[in-house]
Amino acid sequence: QHPGWPARLGPVRVAAGQVTLRPVRLRDAAAWSRIRLRDREHLEPWEPTGRGAWEARNHASNWPSLWSSLKAEARRGAMIPLVIEVDGSFSGQLTVGNIVRGALRSAWIGYWVAKDLSGQGVATAALALGLDHCFGPVGLHRVEATVRPENLASQAVLRNVGFREEGLLRRYLDVDGAWRDHLLVGLTVEEISGTVIDRLVREGRVILP
Ligand code: ACO
């Protein structure tokens, strides 16, 4: 096992309810697929282009292979694939990827949240829990994220937890069928006083149970 895996993070309370993070499970297939098929228009503009149609890629029968590749990456210490739960129900995912150790000790972080929970603080709380985990038990020094300039909601989430803009990556990632520019944001452990969750508590964005 690798530091910080497997992990259960939270709970913290936001407007939507109680937010917790836990490892992906094989039995997430139905909930994962139901939300992904229902929320296609909400998700597809921001996600890496996949092979095949959205319906096929997000069918419940596709989850076992996705789950097993996420678990394999987690076992080799390269990823932390978590489910975001709100009041105990599957509500999205938060993934830490490309964990590199040695003198870099860095990773990227990404997330999505079901559309019916939008604007109730779920992504902000999940990201804060994920970052505190990365800078704590996982032992990373830097976490980065990339976001399309058009994705204003996600940029607000990144700002809420203290990410700093580092530059514009031109034609960086194949997203929604084309090479899309992305803003690069970064955060290092020295930039956080206390924890990211502490900051959100001080700002009244989350409540500790
Ligand atoms: N313009 C500007 N700000 C907006 C807009 C908008 N159109 N819509 C929402 N916001 C703001 C809200 O005001 C809020 O900011 P505030 O807390 O400062 O008021 C913020 O966006 C949303 O915060 P949360 O409620 O914590 O986020 P939510 O749980 O709604 O999830 C998310 C946001 C993750 C972007 C969700 O909408 C989603 O899953 N979208 C589709 C997938 C996606 O874009 N994922 C992120 C890809 S980039 C990455 O992973 C680094």
Short mmCIF file of C-alpha atoms and ligand atoms in Angstrom, two decimals:
data_model
loop_
_atom_site.label_atom_id
_atom_site.label_comp_id
_atom_site.label_asym_id
_atom_site.label_seq_id
_atom_site.Cartn_x
_atom_site.Cartn_y
_atom_site.Cartn_z
CA GLN A 1 0.00 0.00 0.00
CA HIS A 2 1.03 3.59 -0.59
CA PRO A 3 0.79 6.54 1.81
CA GLY A 4 -2.75 7.93 1.76
CA TRP A 5 -4.40 4.95 0.05
CA PRO A 6 -7.02 3.70 0.68
CA ALA A 7 -8.65 6.77 2.23
CA ARG A 8 -11.93 7.95 3.72
CA LEU A 9 -12.09 11.73 4.04
CA GLY A 10 -14.57 13.97 5.83
CA PRO A 11 -17.32 14.36 6.76
CA VAL A 12 -17.86 18.09 6.41
CA ARG A 13 -21.22 19.81 6.08
CA VAL A 14 -22.23 22.14 3.23
CA ALA A 15 -25.60 23.42 1.95
CA ALA A 16 -26.20 20.17 0.00
CA GLY A 17 -25.61 17.93 3.04
CA GLN A 18 -22.77 15.91 4.55
CA VAL A 19 -19.81 15.44 2.17
CA THR A 20 -17.47 12.43 2.47
CA LEU A 21 -14.93 10.88 0.10
CA ARG A 22 -14.17 7.16 -0.14
CA PRO A 23 -12.47 4.78 -2.60
CA VAL A 24 -14.30 3.77 -5.79
CA ARG A 25 -16.14 0.44 -5.46
CA LEU A 26 -17.19 -2.21 -7.97
CA ARG A 27 -20.79 -1.78 -6.81
CA ASP A 28 -20.79 1.91 -7.83
CA ALA A 29 -21.67 0.86 -11.39
CA ALA A 30 -25.40 1.65 -11.33
CA ALA A 31 -25.18 5.00 -9.52
CA TRP A 32 -22.18 6.12 -11.59
CA SER A 33 -23.85 5.25 -14.88
CA ARG A 34 -27.26 6.69 -13.98
CA ILE A 35 -25.81 10.13 -13.17
CA ARG A 36 -23.34 10.14 -16.08
CA LEU A 37 -26.03 9.28 -18.63
CA ARG A 38 -28.52 11.78 -17.16
CA ASP A 39 -25.94 14.64 -16.86
CA ARG A 40 -24.18 14.24 -20.22
CA GLU A 41 -24.67 17.91 -21.22
CA HIS A 42 -23.31 19.07 -17.85
CA LEU A 43 -20.19 16.87 -18.02
CA GLU A 44 -19.16 16.32 -21.64
CA PRO A 45 -17.86 19.85 -22.47
CA TRP A 46 -15.19 19.55 -19.77
CA GLU A 47 -14.03 15.95 -19.97
CA PRO A 48 -11.29 14.27 -22.00
CA THR A 49 -12.58 12.89 -25.30
CA GLY A 50 -13.18 9.16 -24.94
CA ARG A 51 -13.36 6.40 -27.51
CA GLY A 52 -16.88 5.57 -28.63
CA ALA A 53 -20.23 7.14 -27.87
CA TRP A 54 -21.04 8.71 -24.48
CA GLU A 55 -23.85 6.18 -23.87
CA ALA A 56 -21.54 3.23 -24.45
CA ARG A 57 -18.65 4.66 -22.43
CA ASN A 58 -20.87 5.49 -19.49
CA HIS A 59 -22.98 2.34 -19.51
CA ALA A 60 -22.91 0.43 -16.20
CA SER A 61 -21.22 -2.51 -17.97
CA ASN A 62 -18.19 -0.26 -18.56
CA TRP A 63 -17.62 0.49 -14.86
CA PRO A 64 -15.87 -2.78 -13.86
CA SER A 65 -12.98 -2.23 -16.29
CA LEU A 66 -12.73 1.47 -15.38
CA TRP A 67 -12.87 0.61 -11.67
CA SER A 68 -10.19 -2.04 -12.04
CA SER A 69 -7.82 0.26 -13.93
CA LEU A 70 -8.33 3.00 -11.30
CA LYS A 71 -7.64 0.48 -8.51
CA ALA A 72 -4.52 -0.78 -10.29
CA GLU A 73 -3.17 2.77 -10.57
CA ALA A 74 -4.00 3.36 -6.90
CA ARG A 75 -2.21 0.17 -5.87
CA ARG A 76 0.95 1.26 -7.66
CA GLY A 77 0.77 4.63 -5.90
CA ALA A 78 0.06 6.74 -8.99
CA MET A 79 -3.58 7.64 -8.31
CA ILE A 80 -6.17 8.25 -5.59
CA PRO A 81 -9.59 7.55 -7.15
CA LEU A 82 -12.36 8.67 -4.78
CA VAL A 83 -16.14 8.88 -4.90
CA ILE A 84 -17.82 12.02 -3.54
CA GLU A 85 -20.79 11.08 -1.35
CA VAL A 86 -23.45 13.51 -0.16
CA ASP A 87 -25.48 12.17 2.75
CA GLY A 88 -24.15 8.72 1.88
CA SER A 89 -25.15 8.77 -1.81
CA PHE A 90 -22.83 8.64 -4.83
CA SER A 91 -22.69 12.23 -6.09
CA GLY A 92 -19.49 12.55 -8.15
CA GLN A 93 -15.81 11.74 -8.26
CA LEU A 94 -12.56 13.33 -7.13
CA THR A 95 -9.37 11.89 -8.57
CA VAL A 96 -5.74 12.61 -7.80
CA GLY A 97 -3.57 11.44 -10.68
CA ASN A 98 0.00 11.28 -11.95
CA ILE A 99 1.38 11.14 -8.42
CA VAL A 100 5.12 11.54 -8.79
CA ARG A 101 7.43 11.18 -5.81
CA GLY A 102 11.17 11.85 -5.45
CA ALA A 103 12.20 15.49 -5.76
CA LEU A 104 8.93 16.52 -7.45
CA ARG A 105 6.26 15.13 -5.05
CA SER A 106 3.44 16.42 -7.24
CA ALA A 107 0.11 15.36 -8.73
CA TRP A 108 -2.96 16.69 -10.56
CA ILE A 109 -6.46 16.79 -9.13
CA GLY A 110 -9.83 16.70 -10.94
CA TYR A 111 -13.51 16.29 -10.07
CA TRP A 112 -17.12 16.26 -11.20
CA VAL A 113 -20.38 16.62 -9.26
CA ALA A 114 -23.96 15.65 -10.25
CA LYS A 115 -25.87 18.54 -11.82
CA ASP A 116 -28.77 18.49 -9.35
CA LEU A 117 -26.32 19.39 -6.54
CA SER A 118 -24.76 22.37 -8.37
CA GLY A 119 -23.87 25.49 -6.44
CA GLN A 120 -24.25 23.97 -2.98
CA GLY A 121 -20.58 23.76 -2.10
CA VAL A 122 -20.00 20.07 -2.79
CA ALA A 123 -17.05 20.42 -5.20
CA THR A 124 -15.38 23.07 -3.02
CA ALA A 125 -15.63 20.86 0.09
CA ALA A 126 -14.49 17.72 -1.78
CA LEU A 127 -11.52 19.54 -3.29
CA ALA A 128 -10.49 20.91 0.10
CA LEU A 129 -10.66 17.43 1.66
CA GLY A 130 -8.65 16.03 -1.27
CA LEU A 131 -5.97 18.72 -1.01
CA ASP A 132 -5.55 18.30 2.75
CA HIS A 133 -5.12 14.58 2.12
CA CYS A 134 -2.51 15.21 -0.60
CA PHE A 135 -0.51 17.61 1.56
CA GLY A 136 -0.96 15.47 4.69
CA PRO A 137 -0.94 11.65 4.52
CA VAL A 138 0.09 11.42 0.84
CA GLY A 139 3.07 13.70 1.47
CA LEU A 140 2.92 15.81 -1.68
CA HIS A 141 4.50 19.24 -2.01
CA ARG A 142 2.53 20.53 -5.01
CA VAL A 143 -0.88 19.85 -6.55
CA GLU A 144 -1.94 21.24 -9.91
CA ALA A 145 -5.15 21.36 -11.91
CA THR A 146 -6.07 22.33 -15.45
CA VAL A 147 -9.38 23.92 -16.39
CA ARG A 148 -10.86 25.31 -19.61
CA PRO A 149 -11.10 29.13 -19.60
CA GLU A 150 -14.82 28.70 -20.42
CA ASN A 151 -15.41 26.62 -17.26
CA LEU A 152 -16.22 29.47 -14.88
CA ALA A 153 -17.84 27.27 -12.21
CA SER A 154 -14.75 25.08 -11.90
CA GLN A 155 -12.48 28.13 -11.82
CA ALA A 156 -14.56 29.47 -8.91
CA VAL A 157 -14.11 26.13 -7.11
CA LEU A 158 -10.33 26.24 -7.66
CA ARG A 159 -10.16 29.83 -6.39
CA ASN A 160 -12.24 28.95 -3.32
CA VAL A 161 -9.51 26.58 -2.10
CA GLY A 162 -6.59 28.89 -2.91
CA PHE A 163 -5.24 27.69 -6.26
CA ARG A 164 -3.04 30.24 -8.05
CA GLU A 165 -3.10 30.71 -11.81
CA GLU A 166 0.20 29.76 -13.44
CA GLY A 167 -0.44 30.13 -17.15
CA LEU A 168 -2.37 29.20 -20.25
CA LEU A 169 -1.59 25.86 -21.88
CA ARG A 170 -2.48 26.18 -25.56
CA ARG A 171 -4.30 23.29 -27.27
CA TYR A 172 -3.37 21.27 -24.18
CA LEU A 173 -5.94 18.49 -23.95
CA ASP A 174 -8.34 16.62 -26.24
CA VAL A 175 -11.62 17.57 -24.60
CA ASP A 176 -15.11 17.28 -26.08
CA GLY A 177 -13.70 16.39 -29.50
CA ALA A 178 -10.98 19.05 -30.00
CA TRP A 179 -7.63 20.31 -28.63
CA ARG A 180 -8.64 22.83 -25.98
CA ASP A 181 -6.67 25.57 -24.23
CA HIS A 182 -6.46 25.07 -20.46
CA LEU A 183 -5.50 27.33 -17.57
CA LEU A 184 -2.89 25.75 -15.32
CA VAL A 185 -3.33 26.40 -11.60
CA GLY A 186 -1.06 25.26 -8.80
CA LEU A 187 -0.78 25.16 -5.05
CA THR A 188 2.16 24.22 -2.85
CA VAL A 189 2.03 23.21 0.78
CA GLU A 190 3.77 26.41 1.94
CA GLU A 191 0.85 28.49 0.66
CA ILE A 192 -1.62 26.95 3.11
CA SER A 193 -1.89 28.16 6.68
CA GLY A 194 -3.32 25.29 8.73
CA THR A 195 -5.47 23.23 6.38
CA VAL A 196 -7.63 24.06 3.39
CA ILE A 197 -10.68 22.89 5.35
CA ASP A 198 -9.73 25.32 8.17
CA ARG A 199 -9.82 28.13 5.64
CA LEU A 200 -13.30 27.11 4.43
CA VAL A 201 -14.53 26.86 8.02
CA ARG A 202 -13.19 30.37 8.75
CA GLU A 203 -14.99 31.67 5.64
CA GLY A 204 -18.23 29.96 6.69
CA ARG A 205 -18.26 27.74 3.57
CA VAL A 206 -18.21 24.43 5.46
CA ILE A 207 -19.14 23.29 8.95
CA LEU A 208 -17.28 20.55 10.80
CA PRO A 209 -19.58 17.93 12.34
N1 ACO B 1 -20.04 31.57 -13.72
C1 ACO B 1 -19.27 31.89 -12.66
N2 ACO B 1 -19.29 31.18 -11.49
C2 ACO B 1 -20.16 30.16 -11.42
C3 ACO B 1 -21.00 29.79 -12.49
C4 ACO B 1 -20.92 30.55 -13.68
N3 ACO B 1 -21.66 30.26 -14.74
N4 ACO B 1 -21.74 28.73 -12.10
C5 ACO B 1 -21.39 28.45 -10.84
N5 ACO B 1 -20.45 29.32 -10.43
C6 ACO B 1 -19.75 29.35 -9.15
C7 ACO B 1 -20.62 29.35 -7.93
O1 ACO B 1 -21.03 30.65 -7.58
C8 ACO B 1 -19.65 28.78 -6.90
O2 ACO B 1 -18.71 29.73 -6.50
P1 ACO B 1 -18.79 30.40 -5.02
O3 ACO B 1 -18.69 29.26 -4.06
O4 ACO B 1 -17.61 31.29 -4.95
O5 ACO B 1 -20.12 31.08 -4.99
C9 ACO B 1 -18.90 27.76 -7.71
O6 ACO B 1 -19.05 28.13 -9.09
C10 ACO B 1 -19.42 26.36 -7.52
O7 ACO B 1 -18.95 25.87 -6.28
P2 ACO B 1 -19.49 24.50 -5.69
O8 ACO B 1 -20.92 24.61 -5.32
O9 ACO B 1 -18.51 24.10 -4.64
O10 ACO B 1 -19.32 23.53 -6.95
P3 ACO B 1 -20.34 22.40 -7.48
O11 ACO B 1 -20.54 21.38 -6.44
O12 ACO B 1 -21.51 23.07 -8.09
O13 ACO B 1 -19.44 21.74 -8.63
C11 ACO B 1 -18.37 21.63 -10.78
C12 ACO B 1 -18.82 22.55 -9.62
C13 ACO B 1 -17.43 20.56 -10.26
C14 ACO B 1 -17.64 22.49 -11.80
C15 ACO B 1 -19.63 20.96 -11.40
O14 ACO B 1 -20.45 21.94 -11.96
C16 ACO B 1 -19.30 19.93 -12.47
O15 ACO B 1 -19.12 18.78 -12.19
N6 ACO B 1 -19.21 20.38 -13.75
C17 ACO B 1 -18.99 19.49 -14.86
C18 ACO B 1 -17.63 18.81 -14.83
C19 ACO B 1 -16.50 19.76 -14.57
O16 ACO B 1 -16.49 20.88 -15.07
N7 ACO B 1 -15.51 19.34 -13.78
C20 ACO B 1 -14.33 20.16 -13.49
C21 ACO B 1 -13.32 20.03 -14.59
S1 ACO B 1 -11.84 20.99 -14.27
C22 ACO B 1 -11.03 20.12 -13.04
O17 ACO B 1 -11.40 19.00 -12.72
C23 ACO B 1 -9.80 20.76 -12.40
#
